[in-house]
GROMACS .gro file of C-alpha atoms in nm:
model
  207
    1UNK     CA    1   2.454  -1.194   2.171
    2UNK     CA    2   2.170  -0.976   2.189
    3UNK     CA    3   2.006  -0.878   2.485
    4UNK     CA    4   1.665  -0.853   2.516
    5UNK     CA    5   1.413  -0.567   2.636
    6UNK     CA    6   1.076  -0.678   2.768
    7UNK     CA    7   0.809  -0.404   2.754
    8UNK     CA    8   0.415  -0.386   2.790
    9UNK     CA    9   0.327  -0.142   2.500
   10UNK     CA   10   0.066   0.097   2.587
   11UNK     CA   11   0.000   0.163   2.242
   12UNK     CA   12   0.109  -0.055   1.934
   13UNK     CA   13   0.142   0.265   1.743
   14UNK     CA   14   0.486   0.375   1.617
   15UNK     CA   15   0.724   0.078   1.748
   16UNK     CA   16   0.846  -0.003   1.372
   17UNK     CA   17   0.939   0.363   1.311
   18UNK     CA   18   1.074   0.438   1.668
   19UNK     CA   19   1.288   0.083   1.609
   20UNK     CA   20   1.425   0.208   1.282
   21UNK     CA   21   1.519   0.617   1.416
   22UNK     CA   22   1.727   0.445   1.725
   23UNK     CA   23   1.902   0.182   1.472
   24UNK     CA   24   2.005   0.463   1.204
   25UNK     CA   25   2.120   0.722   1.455
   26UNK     CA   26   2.342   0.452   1.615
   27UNK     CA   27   2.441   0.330   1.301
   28UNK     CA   28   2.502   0.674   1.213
   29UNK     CA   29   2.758   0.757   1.496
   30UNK     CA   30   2.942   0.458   1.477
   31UNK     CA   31   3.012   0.543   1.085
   32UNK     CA   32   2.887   0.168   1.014
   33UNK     CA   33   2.925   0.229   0.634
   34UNK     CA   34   3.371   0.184   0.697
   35UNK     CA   35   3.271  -0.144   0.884
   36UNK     CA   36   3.121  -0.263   0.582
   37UNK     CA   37   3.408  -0.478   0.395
   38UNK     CA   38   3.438  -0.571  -0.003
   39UNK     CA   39   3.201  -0.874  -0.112
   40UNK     CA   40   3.352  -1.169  -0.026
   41UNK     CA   41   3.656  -1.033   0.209
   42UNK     CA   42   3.627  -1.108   0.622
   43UNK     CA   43   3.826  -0.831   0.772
   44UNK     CA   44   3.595  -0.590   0.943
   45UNK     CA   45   3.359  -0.833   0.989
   46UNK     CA   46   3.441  -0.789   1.397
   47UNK     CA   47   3.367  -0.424   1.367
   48UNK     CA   48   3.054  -0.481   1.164
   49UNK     CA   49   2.886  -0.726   1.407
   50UNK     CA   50   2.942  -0.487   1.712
   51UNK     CA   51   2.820  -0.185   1.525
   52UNK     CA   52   2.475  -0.348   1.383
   53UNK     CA   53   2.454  -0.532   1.802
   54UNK     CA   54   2.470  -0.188   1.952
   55UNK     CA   55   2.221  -0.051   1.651
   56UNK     CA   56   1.994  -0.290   1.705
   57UNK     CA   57   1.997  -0.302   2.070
   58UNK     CA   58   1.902   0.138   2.035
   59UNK     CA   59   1.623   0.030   1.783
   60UNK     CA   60   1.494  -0.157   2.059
   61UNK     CA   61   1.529   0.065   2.328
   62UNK     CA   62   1.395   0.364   2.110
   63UNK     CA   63   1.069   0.096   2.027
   64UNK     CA   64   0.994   0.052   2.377
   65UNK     CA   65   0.982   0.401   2.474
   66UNK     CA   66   0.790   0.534   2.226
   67UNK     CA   67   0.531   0.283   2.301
   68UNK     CA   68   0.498   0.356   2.664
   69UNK     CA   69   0.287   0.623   2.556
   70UNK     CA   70   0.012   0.681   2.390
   71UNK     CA   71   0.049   0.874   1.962
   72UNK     CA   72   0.279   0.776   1.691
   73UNK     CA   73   0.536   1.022   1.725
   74UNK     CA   74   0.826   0.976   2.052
   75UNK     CA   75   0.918   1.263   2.273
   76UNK     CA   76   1.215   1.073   2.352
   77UNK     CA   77   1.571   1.298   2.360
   78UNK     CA   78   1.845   1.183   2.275
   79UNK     CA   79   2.028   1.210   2.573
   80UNK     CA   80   1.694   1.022   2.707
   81UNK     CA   81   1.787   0.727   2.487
   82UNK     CA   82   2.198   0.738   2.580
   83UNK     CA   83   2.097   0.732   2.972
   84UNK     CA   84   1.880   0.472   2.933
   85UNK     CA   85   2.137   0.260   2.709
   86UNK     CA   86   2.387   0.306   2.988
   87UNK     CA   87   2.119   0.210   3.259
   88UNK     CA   88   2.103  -0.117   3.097
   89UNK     CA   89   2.445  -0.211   2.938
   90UNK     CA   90   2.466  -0.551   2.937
   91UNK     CA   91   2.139  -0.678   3.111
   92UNK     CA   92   1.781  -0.702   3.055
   93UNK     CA   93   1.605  -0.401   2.986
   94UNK     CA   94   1.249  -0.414   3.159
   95UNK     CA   95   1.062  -0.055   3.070
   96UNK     CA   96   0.732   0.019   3.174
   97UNK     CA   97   0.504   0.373   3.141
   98UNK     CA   98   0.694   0.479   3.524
   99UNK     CA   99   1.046   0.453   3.352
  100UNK     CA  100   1.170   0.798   3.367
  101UNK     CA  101   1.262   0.853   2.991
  102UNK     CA  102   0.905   0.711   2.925
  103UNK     CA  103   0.729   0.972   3.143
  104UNK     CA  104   0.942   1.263   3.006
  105UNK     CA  105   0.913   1.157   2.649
  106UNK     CA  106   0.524   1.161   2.744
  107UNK     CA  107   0.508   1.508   2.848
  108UNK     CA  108   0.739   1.661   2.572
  109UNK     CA  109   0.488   1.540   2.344
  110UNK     CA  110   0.206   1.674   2.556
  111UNK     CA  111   0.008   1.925   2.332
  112UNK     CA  112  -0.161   2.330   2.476
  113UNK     CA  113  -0.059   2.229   2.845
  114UNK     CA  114  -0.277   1.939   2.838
  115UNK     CA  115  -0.019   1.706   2.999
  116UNK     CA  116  -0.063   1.336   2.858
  117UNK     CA  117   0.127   1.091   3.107
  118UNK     CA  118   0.208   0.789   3.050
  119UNK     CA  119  -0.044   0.511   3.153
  120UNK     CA  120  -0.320   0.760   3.022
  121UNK     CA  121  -0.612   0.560   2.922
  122UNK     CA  122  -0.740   0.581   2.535
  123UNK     CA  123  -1.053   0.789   2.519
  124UNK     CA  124  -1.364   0.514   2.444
  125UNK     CA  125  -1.516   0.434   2.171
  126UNK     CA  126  -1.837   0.657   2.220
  127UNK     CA  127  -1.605   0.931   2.253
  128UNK     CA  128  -1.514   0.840   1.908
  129UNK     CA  129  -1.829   0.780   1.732
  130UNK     CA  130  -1.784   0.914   1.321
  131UNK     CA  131  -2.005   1.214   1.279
  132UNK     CA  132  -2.287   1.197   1.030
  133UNK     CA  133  -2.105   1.380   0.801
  134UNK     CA  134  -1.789   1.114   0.753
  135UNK     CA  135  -1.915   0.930   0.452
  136UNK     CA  136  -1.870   1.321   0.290
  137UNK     CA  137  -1.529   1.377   0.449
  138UNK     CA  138  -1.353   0.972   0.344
  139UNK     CA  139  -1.493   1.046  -0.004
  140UNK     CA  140  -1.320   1.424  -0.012
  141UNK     CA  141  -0.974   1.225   0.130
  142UNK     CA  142  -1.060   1.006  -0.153
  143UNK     CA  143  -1.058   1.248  -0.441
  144UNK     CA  144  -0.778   1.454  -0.243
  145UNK     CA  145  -0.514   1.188  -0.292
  146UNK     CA  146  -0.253   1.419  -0.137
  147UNK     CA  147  -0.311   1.580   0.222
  148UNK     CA  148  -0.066   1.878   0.326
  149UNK     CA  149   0.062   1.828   0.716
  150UNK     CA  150   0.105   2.178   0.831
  151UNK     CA  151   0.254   2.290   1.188
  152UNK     CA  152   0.236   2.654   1.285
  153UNK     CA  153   0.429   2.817   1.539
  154UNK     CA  154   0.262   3.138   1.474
  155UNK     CA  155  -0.126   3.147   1.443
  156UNK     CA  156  -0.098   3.434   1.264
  157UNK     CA  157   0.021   3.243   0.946
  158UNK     CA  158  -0.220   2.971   0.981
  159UNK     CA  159  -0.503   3.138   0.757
  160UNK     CA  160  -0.272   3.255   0.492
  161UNK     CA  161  -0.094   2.933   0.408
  162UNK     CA  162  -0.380   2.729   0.439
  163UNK     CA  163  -0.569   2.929   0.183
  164UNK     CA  164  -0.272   2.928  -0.005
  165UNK     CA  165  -0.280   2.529  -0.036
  166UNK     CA  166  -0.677   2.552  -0.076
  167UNK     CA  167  -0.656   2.781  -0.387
  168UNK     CA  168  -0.345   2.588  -0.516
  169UNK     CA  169  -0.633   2.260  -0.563
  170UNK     CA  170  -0.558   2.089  -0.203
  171UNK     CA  171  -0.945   2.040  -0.119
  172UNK     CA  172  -0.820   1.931   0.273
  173UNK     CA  173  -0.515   1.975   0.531
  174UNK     CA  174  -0.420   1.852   0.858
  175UNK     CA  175  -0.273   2.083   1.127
  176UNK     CA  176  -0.072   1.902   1.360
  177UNK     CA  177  -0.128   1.942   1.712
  178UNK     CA  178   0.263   1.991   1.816
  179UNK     CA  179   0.268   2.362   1.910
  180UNK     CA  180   0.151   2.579   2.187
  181UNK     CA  181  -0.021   2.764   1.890
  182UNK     CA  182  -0.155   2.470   1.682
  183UNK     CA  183  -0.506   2.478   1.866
  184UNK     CA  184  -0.573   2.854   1.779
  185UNK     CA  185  -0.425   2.781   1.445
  186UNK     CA  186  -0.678   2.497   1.345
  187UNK     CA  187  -0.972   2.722   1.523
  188UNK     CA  188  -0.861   2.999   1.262
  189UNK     CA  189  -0.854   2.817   0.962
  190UNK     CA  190  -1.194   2.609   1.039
  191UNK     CA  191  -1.333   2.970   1.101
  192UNK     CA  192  -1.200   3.156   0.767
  193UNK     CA  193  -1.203   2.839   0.517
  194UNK     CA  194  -1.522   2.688   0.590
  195UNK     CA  195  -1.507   2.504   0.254
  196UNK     CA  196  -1.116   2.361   0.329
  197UNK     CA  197  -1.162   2.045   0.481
  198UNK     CA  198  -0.953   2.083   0.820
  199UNK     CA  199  -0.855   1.807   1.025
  200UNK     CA  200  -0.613   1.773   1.337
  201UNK     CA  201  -0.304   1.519   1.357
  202UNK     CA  202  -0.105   1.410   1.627
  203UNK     CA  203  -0.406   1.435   1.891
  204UNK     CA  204  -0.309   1.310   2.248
  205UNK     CA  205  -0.558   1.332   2.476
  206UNK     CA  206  -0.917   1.347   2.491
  207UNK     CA  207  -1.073   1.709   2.441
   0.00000   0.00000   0.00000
């Protein structure tokens, strides 16, 4: 029987992919593929149902945390995830943004020292407002068809592999926002590519 976990998700972002990381990795350690018995055979089958209970019971978990915060990716440990399991073994799970794995997951993910807690609000929509330039920038995406994700953990190679992609034929990139060095890294490129369209992934909180 599955138990359920109730949740109020902050942000509807990233619940499918959290779901599916928490299954796999518990599917993973419980070696689910020897469960798994010839077509048409029942032994196993015990084993099996267990394994994919437990699986799915981590994809939920792993769902429900990620949400309690705002951004697609989780900050969640492992070791996060296994405490939490154990907190609820057997019961209804009730998470909110003040559960303790939520919070730390939060701040993990926080990018530059700008800590984003859980509960932050979503910046508004004026704060959002496209620039007069994005009818330029969603037709260079368009022609683009492929757009390079870069992290940097050094700054100083920022410049040099971003002009790399650019002269390669990769008319944009996105630097992800995941390092202490990502925000000097995307100031640098913007600066010495002015013709490299440059955006920023994985952005948190509100500038």
């Amino acid at each position: 029987e599955l138990i359920p976990v109730e949740h109020a998700p902050l942000d509807p972002l990233g619940g499918g992919d959290a779901w599916m990381a928490g299954f796999v990795s518990s599917a993973l350690e419980a070696d689910i593929s020897t469960k798994i018995s010839p077509l048409g055979k029942a032994e196993g089958t015990a084993d099996l149902s267990e394994c994919l209970r437990l699986a799915c019971r981590r994809g939920d978990l792993m769902a429900a945390l990620s949400q309690n915060f705002y951004g697609d990716l989780t900050g969640v440990t492992a070791a996060q995830l296994r405490e939490l399991e154990q907190s609820y073994s057997g019961k209804l799970a009730m998470l909110s943004p003040q559960t303790p794995s939520a919070q730390a997951g939060a701040q993990r993910m926080a990018p530059m020292g700008a800590q984003a807690k859980a509960g932050d609000a979503p910046p508004e929509a004026s704060q959002l407002a496209a620039s007069p330039s994005s009818a330029a920038v969603e037709a260079a995406l368009g022609s683009a068809r492929i757009v390079p994700i870069v992290s940097f953990d050094d700054p100083d190679h920022a410049v040099p592999v971003c002009r790399a992609l650019h002269e390669s034929g990769f008319p944009a990139v996105e630097v992800v926002l995941r390092t202490p060095a990502s925000e000097q890294a995307l100031s640098r490129v913007c600066a010495a590519l002015p013709s490299l369209l440059v955006g920023a992934g994985t952005v948190l909180s509100v500038a």
